[in-house]
Amino acid sequence: MRPARSVLSPGPVGGLPGAIARILAAAGLGVDAWVHARLADQYDAVAASISQGTLFRIEAAFACLAALLVLIWRRLPADAFAWLVAAGGLALLLVYRYVDVGKLGPVPNMYEPVWFNDKTITVVAQGVTIIMATYLMATSRRRGRPQLR
């Protein structure tokens, strides 16, 4: 079993371009986590079986975990998880901004048809993460398998 590589160690998606992509992806996820954690208590009143504040805390926790994984565990699954957290968060933000979905089972109606600074910051952070995680996934190589020529 190989030890985990740090963000700056050489190898696939290593060196300066990979390090910059990992740092930017983690920074985007960190901003996403910070905004959601900071706003969570303001959304606790929007509830069905689960509150929107709780969903914000879950998003913050996933974003923190993804940021740590993309920095510490330089593997395709970590990069894919970071991409999924950012893309899923962005998709939900845009849907609930433009579509009044209503209550869905235990999920409350989270329709909020306005833009404000925190929402804009989150969109930018998630977009940066999606771009950087896409780059990391596209440039990763599988270890232990012969390369096709």
Coordinates of C-alpha atoms in Angstrom, one line a residue:
M1 CA 0.0 0.0 0.0
R2 CA 1.4 3.4 -1.0
P3 CA 1.4 6.3 1.4
A4 CA -0.9 9.2 0.5
R5 CA 0.8 12.0 -1.5
S6 CA 0.7 15.6 -0.4
V7 CA -0.6 18.3 -2.6
L8 CA 2.9 19.3 -3.8
S9 CA 4.4 15.8 -4.3
P10 CA 5.4 14.9 -7.8
G11 CA 3.5 12.4 -10.0
P12 CA 0.2 12.5 -11.8
V13 CA -1.4 15.9 -11.6
G14 CA 1.6 16.9 -9.5
G15 CA 3.9 19.8 -9.8
L16 CA 2.8 23.4 -9.9
P17 CA -0.3 23.1 -12.1
G18 CA -1.7 20.2 -10.0
A19 CA -0.9 22.0 -6.8
I20 CA -2.6 25.2 -7.9
A21 CA -5.7 23.2 -9.0
R22 CA -5.9 21.4 -5.7
I23 CA -5.4 24.6 -3.7
L24 CA -8.1 26.4 -5.7
A25 CA -10.5 23.5 -5.5
A26 CA -10.0 23.3 -1.7
A27 CA -10.3 27.1 -1.4
G28 CA -13.6 27.0 -3.3
L29 CA -14.9 24.2 -1.1
G30 CA -13.7 26.1 2.0
V31 CA -15.7 29.2 1.0
D32 CA -18.7 27.0 0.2
A33 CA -18.4 25.4 3.7
W34 CA -17.9 28.8 5.4
V35 CA -20.9 30.4 3.8
H36 CA -23.3 27.5 4.5
A37 CA -22.1 27.1 8.1
R38 CA -22.5 30.8 8.7
L39 CA -26.0 31.0 7.3
A40 CA -27.3 27.7 8.7
D41 CA -28.9 29.2 11.8
Q42 CA -30.8 31.8 9.8
Y43 CA -32.5 29.0 7.8
D44 CA -33.5 26.7 10.8
A45 CA -37.1 28.1 10.7
V46 CA -37.5 26.8 7.1
A47 CA -38.4 23.2 7.9
A48 CA -40.4 20.1 7.0
S49 CA -39.1 16.9 8.5
I50 CA -35.6 18.4 8.1
S51 CA -34.7 22.1 8.2
Q52 CA -32.9 24.1 5.6
G53 CA -30.4 25.0 8.3
T54 CA -29.6 21.3 8.8
L55 CA -29.2 20.9 5.0
F56 CA -26.8 23.8 5.0
R57 CA -24.8 22.2 7.8
I58 CA -24.7 19.0 5.9
E59 CA -23.4 20.9 2.8
A60 CA -20.8 22.6 4.9
A61 CA -19.6 19.2 6.4
F62 CA -19.4 17.6 2.9
A63 CA -17.5 20.7 1.5
C64 CA -15.0 20.5 4.4
L65 CA -14.5 16.8 3.9
A66 CA -14.1 17.2 0.2
A67 CA -11.5 20.1 0.7
L68 CA -9.5 17.9 3.0
L69 CA -9.6 14.9 0.7
V70 CA -8.6 16.9 -2.4
L71 CA -5.6 18.3 -0.6
I72 CA -4.5 15.2 1.3
W73 CA -5.6 12.2 -0.7
R74 CA -4.5 12.8 -4.3
R75 CA -6.7 10.2 -5.9
L76 CA -9.4 10.3 -8.5
P77 CA -12.2 9.4 -6.0
A78 CA -11.3 12.5 -3.9
D79 CA -11.3 14.7 -7.0
A80 CA -14.6 13.2 -8.1
F81 CA -16.1 13.7 -4.6
A82 CA -15.0 17.4 -4.6
W83 CA -16.6 17.8 -8.1
L84 CA -19.9 16.2 -6.9
V85 CA -20.1 18.3 -3.8
A86 CA -19.6 21.5 -5.7
A87 CA -21.7 20.6 -8.7
G88 CA -24.6 19.3 -6.5
G89 CA -24.5 22.4 -4.4
L90 CA -24.5 24.6 -7.4
A91 CA -27.3 22.7 -9.1
L92 CA -29.5 22.9 -6.0
L93 CA -28.7 26.6 -5.5
L94 CA -29.7 27.4 -9.1
V95 CA -32.8 25.2 -9.0
Y96 CA -34.1 26.8 -5.8
R97 CA -33.3 30.2 -7.1
Y98 CA -35.3 29.9 -10.3
V99 CA -37.9 27.2 -9.7
D100 CA -40.5 27.0 -6.9
V101 CA -40.1 23.3 -6.4
G102 CA -42.2 23.2 -3.2
K103 CA -41.8 20.8 -0.4
L104 CA -40.3 17.4 -1.4
G105 CA -40.9 14.8 1.2
P106 CA -38.8 15.7 4.2
V107 CA -37.1 18.6 2.4
P108 CA -38.7 22.0 2.9
N109 CA -39.6 24.4 0.2
M110 CA -36.3 26.3 -0.2
Y111 CA -37.4 28.6 -3.1
E112 CA -35.6 31.9 -2.7
P113 CA -35.9 34.0 -5.9
V114 CA -33.3 36.6 -5.0
W115 CA -29.6 37.1 -5.5
F116 CA -27.5 38.4 -2.5
N117 CA -23.8 38.5 -1.8
D118 CA -23.5 35.2 0.0
K119 CA -25.3 33.4 -2.9
T120 CA -23.1 35.0 -5.5
I121 CA -19.9 34.2 -3.5
T122 CA -21.1 30.6 -3.2
V123 CA -21.8 30.3 -7.0
V124 CA -18.3 31.6 -7.8
A125 CA -16.6 29.3 -5.2
Q126 CA -18.5 26.2 -6.5
G127 CA -17.8 27.1 -10.1
V128 CA -14.0 27.4 -9.4
T129 CA -14.1 24.1 -7.6
I130 CA -16.0 22.4 -10.5
I131 CA -13.4 23.7 -13.0
M132 CA -10.4 22.7 -10.9
A133 CA -11.8 19.3 -10.0
T134 CA -12.6 18.7 -13.7
Y135 CA -9.0 19.5 -14.6
L136 CA -7.7 17.2 -11.8
M137 CA -9.9 14.3 -13.0
A138 CA -9.1 14.9 -16.7
T139 CA -5.3 14.9 -16.0
S140 CA -5.2 12.0 -13.6
R141 CA -3.6 8.7 -14.6
R142 CA -4.4 5.3 -13.2
R143 CA -1.5 3.7 -11.3
G144 CA -0.6 0.1 -11.8
R145 CA -2.0 -0.3 -15.2
P146 CA -0.1 -0.3 -18.5
Q147 CA -0.5 2.8 -20.5
L148 CA -2.0 2.4 -24.0
R149 CA 0.3 3.7 -26.8

